[in-house]
């Protein structure tokens, strides 16, 4: 398995510098999460939310891997959340399951562009993200969910700002 320790070390430092609480190297069942980070934030809609970034690295990635990992990471994040406000009182949550890999095929990139992130509840969303350190690129679902274009654009901006290569 390819290790991305330098990438995760740099990401940890960057996220901590931006106010995230970060935990590294977590084992949960058969899953290994390299990084679990959370921070409250205020998207363009002005509703207070808590953002969770749950990252791992994988060698081989395909559409099934992305969906399966995203669901497991979402479940882990939901079980380990520390919302800053209660749900229903502006305490919504965004979960960003992140896979770091340099084996992101053109087929997978095309699938990501055509896919839509999941909305689990009115105030809880899951947005899978793929990062290729070698290409220095981020890939995320290209179709906005049926929750409003402004919110989807906020998601893109958040991912680019917090996880992007600057």
Short mmCIF file of C-alpha atoms in Angstrom, two decimals:
data_model
loop_
_atom_site.label_atom_id
_atom_site.label_comp_id
_atom_site.label_asym_id
_atom_site.label_seq_id
_atom_site.Cartn_x
_atom_site.Cartn_y
_atom_site.Cartn_z
CA UNK A 1 0.00 0.00 0.00
CA UNK A 2 1.26 3.45 -0.91
CA UNK A 3 1.55 5.71 2.12
CA UNK A 4 0.82 9.40 2.00
CA UNK A 5 2.23 10.36 5.39
CA UNK A 6 3.75 13.65 4.19
CA UNK A 7 0.47 14.63 2.55
CA UNK A 8 -1.54 13.90 5.71
CA UNK A 9 1.02 15.65 7.94
CA UNK A 10 0.73 18.80 5.80
CA UNK A 11 -3.08 18.54 5.69
CA UNK A 12 -3.21 18.17 9.47
CA UNK A 13 -1.10 21.28 9.98
CA UNK A 14 -3.13 23.30 7.49
CA UNK A 15 -6.47 22.26 9.02
CA UNK A 16 -5.27 22.94 12.57
CA UNK A 17 -4.15 26.37 11.43
CA UNK A 18 -7.68 27.00 10.16
CA UNK A 19 -9.36 26.12 13.44
CA UNK A 20 -10.09 22.43 12.93
CA UNK A 21 -9.85 19.90 15.72
CA UNK A 22 -7.80 17.03 14.20
CA UNK A 23 -7.27 13.41 15.25
CA UNK A 24 -4.93 11.11 13.33
CA UNK A 25 -4.69 7.36 12.67
CA UNK A 26 -7.98 5.96 13.92
CA UNK A 27 -8.93 2.29 13.65
CA UNK A 28 -12.65 1.47 13.45
CA UNK A 29 -13.59 -2.10 12.62
CA UNK A 30 -11.89 -2.93 9.31
CA UNK A 31 -11.39 0.74 8.45
CA UNK A 32 -8.35 2.90 9.03
CA UNK A 33 -8.84 6.66 8.97
CA UNK A 34 -5.70 8.72 8.56
CA UNK A 35 -7.41 11.92 9.64
CA UNK A 36 -10.65 13.00 11.33
CA UNK A 37 -11.20 16.76 11.57
CA UNK A 38 -14.12 18.95 12.63
CA UNK A 39 -14.90 22.64 12.83
CA UNK A 40 -17.99 24.82 12.95
CA UNK A 41 -18.47 27.07 9.94
CA UNK A 42 -21.02 29.33 8.35
CA UNK A 43 -21.78 28.65 4.67
CA UNK A 44 -23.37 31.22 2.33
CA UNK A 45 -26.84 30.29 3.62
CA UNK A 46 -25.81 31.74 7.03
CA UNK A 47 -26.94 28.59 8.83
CA UNK A 48 -24.43 27.42 11.41
CA UNK A 49 -23.03 24.01 10.55
CA UNK A 50 -20.29 21.67 11.65
CA UNK A 51 -17.94 20.29 9.02
CA UNK A 52 -16.29 16.87 9.33
CA UNK A 53 -13.41 15.68 7.15
CA UNK A 54 -12.77 11.94 7.35
CA UNK A 55 -9.80 10.84 5.26
CA UNK A 56 -8.03 7.63 4.33
CA UNK A 57 -5.70 6.46 1.58
CA UNK A 58 -6.38 3.59 -0.83
CA UNK A 59 -4.38 2.05 -3.64
CA UNK A 60 -7.14 1.02 -6.03
CA UNK A 61 -10.26 3.18 -6.28
CA UNK A 62 -13.45 2.73 -8.31
CA UNK A 63 -17.04 3.91 -8.08
CA UNK A 64 -18.05 1.09 -5.72
CA UNK A 65 -15.05 1.80 -3.48
CA UNK A 66 -15.98 5.49 -3.31
CA UNK A 67 -19.63 4.79 -2.41
CA UNK A 68 -18.77 2.06 0.11
CA UNK A 69 -16.04 4.07 1.83
CA UNK A 70 -18.19 7.19 1.86
CA UNK A 71 -21.06 5.38 3.58
CA UNK A 72 -18.77 3.80 6.19
CA UNK A 73 -16.94 7.08 6.85
CA UNK A 74 -20.27 8.91 7.08
CA UNK A 75 -21.46 6.36 9.66
CA UNK A 76 -18.22 6.72 11.61
CA UNK A 77 -18.46 10.51 11.53
CA UNK A 78 -22.10 10.50 12.58
CA UNK A 79 -21.31 8.19 15.51
CA UNK A 80 -18.34 10.34 16.58
CA UNK A 81 -19.71 13.81 15.92
CA UNK A 82 -19.53 16.64 18.36
CA UNK A 83 -21.97 19.16 16.93
CA UNK A 84 -21.53 22.68 18.15
CA UNK A 85 -25.29 23.29 17.96
CA UNK A 86 -28.11 20.73 18.25
CA UNK A 87 -29.64 19.49 15.01
CA UNK A 88 -32.74 21.44 14.14
CA UNK A 89 -31.40 24.62 15.77
CA UNK A 90 -29.01 25.53 13.00
CA UNK A 91 -26.76 22.64 13.95
CA UNK A 92 -26.52 20.98 10.56
CA UNK A 93 -23.56 18.85 9.55
CA UNK A 94 -21.47 18.38 6.43
CA UNK A 95 -19.42 15.19 6.09
CA UNK A 96 -16.53 15.06 3.62
CA UNK A 97 -15.30 11.45 3.27
CA UNK A 98 -11.92 11.86 1.56
CA UNK A 99 -9.94 9.21 -0.30
CA UNK A 100 -6.33 10.04 -1.11
CA UNK A 101 -4.97 8.00 -4.01
CA UNK A 102 -2.81 8.39 -7.08
CA UNK A 103 -4.80 5.65 -8.85
CA UNK A 104 -7.82 7.68 -9.98
CA UNK A 105 -8.76 6.51 -13.46
CA UNK A 106 -10.34 8.60 -16.21
CA UNK A 107 -13.42 6.36 -15.92
CA UNK A 108 -13.73 7.19 -12.22
CA UNK A 109 -13.28 10.91 -12.89
CA UNK A 110 -16.10 10.76 -15.48
CA UNK A 111 -18.33 8.90 -13.00
CA UNK A 112 -17.64 11.52 -10.33
CA UNK A 113 -18.59 14.36 -12.73
CA UNK A 114 -21.97 12.67 -13.43
CA UNK A 115 -22.77 11.73 -9.84
CA UNK A 116 -24.62 13.55 -7.08
CA UNK A 117 -23.77 13.70 -3.36
CA UNK A 118 -26.23 12.23 -0.87
CA UNK A 119 -28.51 14.21 1.38
CA UNK A 120 -29.31 12.03 4.38
CA UNK A 121 -31.52 14.39 6.32
CA UNK A 122 -32.53 17.96 5.75
CA UNK A 123 -29.54 19.13 7.78
CA UNK A 124 -26.94 16.37 7.22
CA UNK A 125 -25.04 15.94 3.96
CA UNK A 126 -22.32 13.65 2.66
CA UNK A 127 -19.89 14.88 -0.04
CA UNK A 128 -17.22 12.32 -1.09
CA UNK A 129 -13.93 13.79 -2.29
CA UNK A 130 -10.97 12.19 -4.07
CA UNK A 131 -7.52 13.74 -3.87
CA UNK A 132 -4.57 12.86 -6.07
CA UNK A 133 -1.34 14.22 -4.54
CA UNK A 134 0.61 13.26 -7.67
CA UNK A 135 -1.72 15.23 -9.97
CA UNK A 136 -2.30 17.87 -7.28
CA UNK A 137 -6.03 17.73 -8.07
CA UNK A 138 -9.28 17.28 -6.20
CA UNK A 139 -12.26 15.42 -7.62
CA UNK A 140 -15.79 15.67 -6.26
CA UNK A 141 -19.28 14.96 -7.51
CA UNK A 142 -20.14 17.21 -10.43
CA UNK A 143 -23.92 17.28 -10.12
CA UNK A 144 -25.33 19.39 -7.37
CA UNK A 145 -27.87 17.74 -5.08
CA UNK A 146 -31.47 18.92 -5.10
CA UNK A 147 -30.82 21.18 -2.09
CA UNK A 148 -30.01 24.38 -3.87
CA UNK A 149 -27.26 25.57 -6.16
CA UNK A 150 -25.92 28.11 -3.66
CA UNK A 151 -25.27 25.39 -1.09
CA UNK A 152 -23.55 23.19 -3.68
CA UNK A 153 -21.31 26.09 -4.72
CA UNK A 154 -20.49 26.59 -1.04
CA UNK A 155 -19.46 22.93 -0.87
CA UNK A 156 -17.14 23.35 -3.84
CA UNK A 157 -15.60 26.51 -2.40
CA UNK A 158 -15.12 24.84 0.98
CA UNK A 159 -13.38 21.79 -0.56
CA UNK A 160 -11.13 23.95 -2.73
CA UNK A 161 -10.21 26.26 0.17
CA UNK A 162 -9.66 23.65 2.86
CA UNK A 163 -8.35 20.66 0.90
CA UNK A 164 -7.01 22.27 -2.27
CA UNK A 165 -3.46 22.66 -3.46
CA UNK A 166 -2.50 26.32 -3.12
#
